[in-house]
Short mmCIF file of C-alpha atoms in Angstrom, two decimals:
data_model
loop_
_atom_site.label_atom_id
_atom_site.label_comp_id
_atom_site.label_asym_id
_atom_site.label_seq_id
_atom_site.Cartn_x
_atom_site.Cartn_y
_atom_site.Cartn_z
CA MET S 17 17.65 3.97 -1.12
CA ILE S 18 14.89 6.41 -0.31
CA THR S 19 11.44 4.46 -0.22
CA VAL S 20 8.53 5.91 0.46
CA VAL S 21 6.15 3.54 2.02
CA THR S 22 2.39 4.81 2.55
CA GLY S 23 0.24 3.69 5.74
CA ALA S 24 3.25 3.26 7.79
CA SER S 25 1.76 4.27 11.21
CA SER S 26 0.39 0.70 12.05
CA GLY S 27 -0.22 -3.09 10.68
CA LEU S 28 2.08 -3.59 6.94
CA GLY S 29 3.27 -0.58 6.71
CA GLU S 30 5.34 0.23 9.63
CA ALA S 31 6.09 -3.38 9.81
CA LEU S 32 7.71 -2.73 6.25
CA ALA S 33 9.18 0.39 7.56
CA ARG S 34 10.82 -1.17 9.63
CA ARG S 35 12.35 -4.18 7.86
CA LEU S 36 13.52 -1.85 4.95
CA ALA S 37 15.06 0.98 7.65
CA ALA S 38 17.17 -2.12 9.48
CA ARG S 39 18.65 -3.38 6.76
CA GLY S 40 19.81 0.21 5.42
CA ASP S 41 17.02 2.01 3.35
CA THR S 42 16.29 5.71 4.40
CA VAL S 43 12.48 5.45 4.48
CA VAL S 44 9.82 8.49 4.24
CA ALA S 45 6.77 7.39 6.42
CA ILE S 46 3.62 8.56 5.40
CA ALA S 47 0.69 8.72 7.51
CA ARG S 48 -2.15 10.68 9.20
CA SER S 49 -1.64 9.64 12.30
CA ARG S 50 1.36 12.13 13.43
CA GLU S 51 2.08 10.36 16.86
CA ARG S 52 2.79 6.97 15.49
CA LEU S 53 5.04 8.11 13.44
CA GLU S 54 7.38 10.31 15.44
CA ALA S 55 7.28 6.84 17.56
CA LEU S 56 8.21 4.85 15.34
CA ALA S 57 10.86 7.22 13.90
CA ARG S 58 12.28 7.18 16.87
CA ALA S 59 11.84 3.32 17.58
CA GLN S 60 13.82 2.56 13.80
CA PRO S 61 16.84 4.87 13.18
CA GLY S 62 16.43 5.42 9.27
CA ILE S 63 13.06 6.62 9.19
CA VAL S 64 11.76 10.02 8.19
CA PRO S 65 8.17 10.57 9.61
CA ILE S 66 5.84 12.88 7.61
CA ALA S 67 2.21 12.94 8.45
CA ALA S 68 0.21 13.52 5.23
CA ASP S 69 -3.80 11.74 4.24
CA ILE S 70 -3.32 10.54 1.15
CA ALA S 71 -6.25 11.37 -0.08
CA ASP S 72 -5.90 15.13 0.23
CA ARG S 73 -3.61 15.66 -3.15
CA ALA S 74 -2.72 19.21 -1.95
CA ALA S 75 -0.76 17.50 1.33
CA VAL S 76 0.64 14.28 -0.44
CA GLU S 77 1.86 16.89 -3.56
CA THR S 78 3.78 18.92 -0.54
CA ALA S 79 5.23 15.91 1.62
CA VAL S 80 6.70 14.59 -2.11
CA ALA S 81 7.73 17.85 -3.27
CA ARG S 82 9.21 17.70 0.70
CA VAL S 83 10.86 15.02 0.60
CA GLU S 84 12.35 15.49 -2.77
CA ALA S 85 14.18 18.57 -1.43
CA GLU S 86 14.30 17.80 2.11
CA VAL S 87 15.64 14.32 2.02
CA GLY S 88 16.95 13.24 -1.37
CA PRO S 89 15.34 11.15 -4.56
CA ILE S 90 12.51 9.02 -3.93
CA GLY S 91 14.16 4.94 -5.54
CA ALA S 92 10.78 3.20 -5.07
CA LEU S 93 7.17 3.84 -3.53
CA VAL S 94 5.00 1.39 -2.26
CA ASN S 95 1.43 1.96 -1.81
CA ASN S 96 0.02 0.53 1.42
CA ALA S 97 -2.77 2.59 2.82
CA ALA S 98 -5.76 1.26 3.34
CA VAL S 99 -9.81 1.71 4.54
CA PHE S 100 -11.48 -1.03 4.98
CA ALA S 101 -15.03 -2.07 5.86
CA MET S 102 -16.94 -5.87 6.17
CA GLN S 103 -20.51 -4.66 5.39
CA PRO S 104 -23.19 -5.73 3.13
CA LEU S 105 -23.33 -1.81 0.69
CA GLN S 106 -26.52 -1.73 2.67
CA ASP S 107 -24.98 -1.23 6.28
CA GLN S 108 -22.12 1.18 5.08
CA GLN S 109 -22.86 4.48 5.39
CA PRO S 110 -21.59 6.74 2.97
CA ALA S 111 -19.10 7.88 5.26
CA GLU S 112 -17.26 4.53 4.70
CA ILE S 113 -18.04 3.88 1.58
CA GLU S 114 -16.23 7.42 0.69
CA ALA S 115 -13.43 6.88 2.63
CA GLN S 116 -12.53 3.53 1.36
CA ILE S 117 -12.53 4.63 -2.25
CA ALA S 118 -10.49 8.04 -0.98
CA THR S 119 -7.39 6.50 -0.04
CA ASN S 120 -7.95 3.01 -1.58
CA LEU S 121 -7.92 4.71 -4.88
CA LEU S 122 -7.99 7.90 -5.16
CA GLY S 123 -4.67 8.03 -2.19
CA THR S 124 -2.62 5.59 -4.81
CA ILE S 125 -3.46 7.83 -7.96
CA TRP S 126 -2.39 10.99 -6.20
CA ILE S 127 0.84 10.32 -4.85
CA THR S 128 1.55 7.95 -7.80
CA ARG S 129 1.15 11.01 -9.55
CA ALA S 130 3.56 13.08 -8.06
CA VAL S 131 6.31 10.59 -7.27
CA VAL S 132 5.95 9.55 -11.47
CA PRO S 133 7.93 12.95 -12.31
CA HIS S 134 10.78 12.26 -10.05
CA LEU S 135 11.24 8.81 -11.19
CA LEU S 136 11.43 9.69 -14.78
CA ARG S 137 13.23 12.13 -14.63
CA ARG S 138 15.52 9.60 -13.36
CA ARG S 139 14.56 7.05 -15.45
CA SER S 140 14.56 4.73 -12.92
CA GLY S 141 12.55 3.65 -9.77
CA ARG S 142 10.21 1.05 -8.16
CA ILE S 143 6.28 1.06 -7.40
CA VAL S 144 4.44 -1.77 -5.69
CA MET S 145 1.03 -1.64 -5.13
CA VAL S 146 -0.23 -3.25 -2.02
CA ALA S 147 -3.29 -4.92 -2.99
CA SER S 148 -5.79 -7.33 -2.06
CA VAL S 149 -7.36 -10.45 -3.64
CA ALA S 150 -10.07 -8.64 -3.65
CA GLY S 151 -9.06 -6.46 -6.18
CA ILE S 152 -8.95 -10.66 -8.34
CA ARG S 153 -12.29 -11.19 -6.76
CA GLY S 154 -15.61 -10.44 -5.09
CA ILE S 155 -15.77 -11.20 -1.98
CA PRO S 156 -19.40 -10.37 -0.05
CA GLY S 157 -19.70 -7.94 2.15
CA GLN S 158 -16.34 -6.59 0.76
CA SER S 159 -18.41 -4.78 -2.07
CA VAL S 160 -16.62 -0.99 -1.90
CA TYR S 161 -13.63 -2.69 -0.87
CA CYS S 162 -13.00 -4.30 -3.58
CA ALA S 163 -14.11 -1.92 -5.97
CA SER S 164 -11.40 -0.09 -4.81
CA LYS S 165 -8.44 -2.83 -5.24
CA HIS S 166 -9.83 -3.72 -8.43
CA GLY S 167 -9.38 -0.43 -9.86
CA MET S 168 -6.05 0.04 -7.45
CA LEU S 169 -4.95 -2.45 -9.85
CA GLY S 170 -6.19 -2.04 -13.10
CA PHE S 171 -4.62 1.86 -12.41
CA ALA S 172 -1.22 -1.05 -11.75
CA ASP S 173 -1.69 -2.68 -15.13
CA ALA S 174 -2.01 0.02 -17.44
CA LEU S 175 1.10 2.03 -15.40
CA ALA S 176 3.09 -0.48 -15.30
CA GLN S 177 2.79 -0.30 -19.09
CA GLU S 178 3.16 3.23 -19.44
CA LEU S 179 6.64 3.69 -17.18
CA LEU S 180 8.35 0.47 -18.70
CA PRO S 181 9.91 2.36 -22.05
CA HIS S 182 11.62 4.81 -18.95
CA GLY S 183 13.29 2.36 -16.87
CA VAL S 184 10.68 2.45 -13.76
CA LEU S 185 8.49 -1.12 -12.97
CA VAL S 186 4.99 -1.49 -11.39
CA SER S 187 4.40 -4.17 -9.38
CA SER S 188 1.10 -5.22 -7.69
CA LEU S 189 1.00 -7.49 -4.79
CA CYS S 190 -2.16 -9.48 -3.96
CA PRO S 191 -2.65 -10.68 -0.60
CA GLY S 192 -5.14 -12.52 1.51
CA ALA S 193 -5.97 -11.62 5.10
CA ILE S 194 -2.94 -10.11 6.69
CA ASP S 195 -2.32 -10.62 10.40
CA THR S 196 -3.04 -6.29 10.90
CA PRO S 197 -5.51 -4.36 12.94
CA LEU S 198 -7.30 -3.68 9.75
CA TRP S 199 -8.76 -7.54 9.92
CA SER S 200 -10.83 -5.95 13.78
CA HIS S 201 -12.88 -4.85 11.84
CA ALA S 202 -13.40 -7.38 9.45
CA PRO S 203 -16.71 -8.66 11.18
CA GLY S 204 -18.46 -5.81 11.00
CA ASP S 205 -22.33 -6.66 11.86
CA GLY S 206 -23.64 -8.06 8.85
CA GLY S 207 -22.87 -11.83 9.67
CA VAL S 208 -20.99 -11.93 6.40
CA PRO S 209 -18.14 -14.57 6.66
CA TYR S 210 -14.87 -14.32 5.17
CA PRO S 211 -13.82 -16.82 2.93
CA GLY S 212 -10.87 -18.36 5.29
CA ASP S 213 -10.01 -18.24 9.11
CA LEU S 214 -9.41 -15.15 9.73
CA GLY S 215 -7.62 -16.51 13.29
CA GLN S 216 -4.52 -18.17 10.48
CA ALA S 217 -3.40 -15.33 8.42
CA LEU S 218 -0.22 -14.47 6.62
CA PRO S 219 1.86 -13.28 9.64
CA LEU S 220 3.28 -9.61 8.59
CA GLY S 221 6.95 -10.74 8.55
CA GLU S 222 6.50 -13.00 5.44
CA ALA S 223 3.96 -10.54 3.59
CA CYS S 224 7.08 -8.06 3.73
CA ALA S 225 9.22 -10.15 2.18
CA LEU S 226 6.75 -10.13 -0.56
CA VAL S 227 6.94 -6.46 -1.09
CA GLU S 228 11.01 -6.50 -0.71
CA PHE S 229 10.56 -9.35 -3.54
CA LEU S 230 8.86 -6.70 -5.50
CA LEU S 231 11.13 -4.14 -4.49
CA ASP S 232 13.96 -5.76 -5.87
CA ARG S 233 13.51 -7.42 -9.25
CA PRO S 234 16.63 -6.65 -11.40
CA PRO S 235 15.98 -4.21 -14.08
CA GLY S 236 15.01 -6.52 -16.78
CA THR S 237 12.79 -8.79 -14.78
CA VAL S 238 8.69 -7.32 -14.59
CA CYS S 239 6.75 -9.28 -12.00
CA LYS S 240 3.08 -7.87 -12.95
CA ARG S 241 1.26 -8.82 -10.02
CA LEU S 242 2.00 -11.49 -7.17
CA ILE S 243 -0.76 -13.11 -5.15
CA ALA S 244 -0.46 -14.99 -2.63
CA PHE S 245 -2.45 -16.11 0.80
CA PRO S 246 -3.10 -18.39 3.63
CA THR S 247 -2.94 -21.54 3.20
CA ASN S 248 -6.31 -22.03 4.79
CA GLU S 249 -7.58 -19.81 1.54
CA TRP S 250 -7.95 -20.11 -2.01
CA HIS S 251 -8.64 -17.55 -4.41
#
């Protein structure tokens, strides 16, 4: 199967790309950093690197068309790319606010919109949204991130109902803190505590296994939303 993974140059996206390629998938790794993607492709056979910013609609449409023409039919999409800031709203710069909405919400919509017609034509496919517990509750210091992830889940829930009659399954993963570089920015400068011990985040391997579980659901089973977090958190 050809699986597109966004945000694949680091963190969960990189780990997932490696894991899926190792099991035999052809993984199209999309991220902004060409150098990191090319290094990933050299390290793990089965990975096709494509540098693109998912917040750029034209770039996303070009990337998806290239995959279909040069790599083959897309079977699954994992929307993993994310931008994160953990500060009180008044301390976040306009560029930080815009980046979170542009990537986490609009970027997810743009690439999904580009992929969906191909899945509909084949009447099969999987879409997994890597959302967050920040999409199901409000967390102080993450107001904009929460807004972007709430929007992502609303988009996913509506899209799942649109696509289900056509053989395309949409699922969402809502994890707590995952042991990735994303959380290196978590403390911020505003003194806003995270509701958990970041030293005990979900291991990457466990988070990857949850995405695999959603990708591998049989056609007759819908897993709308999977919520998972470390035992030192509660959401």
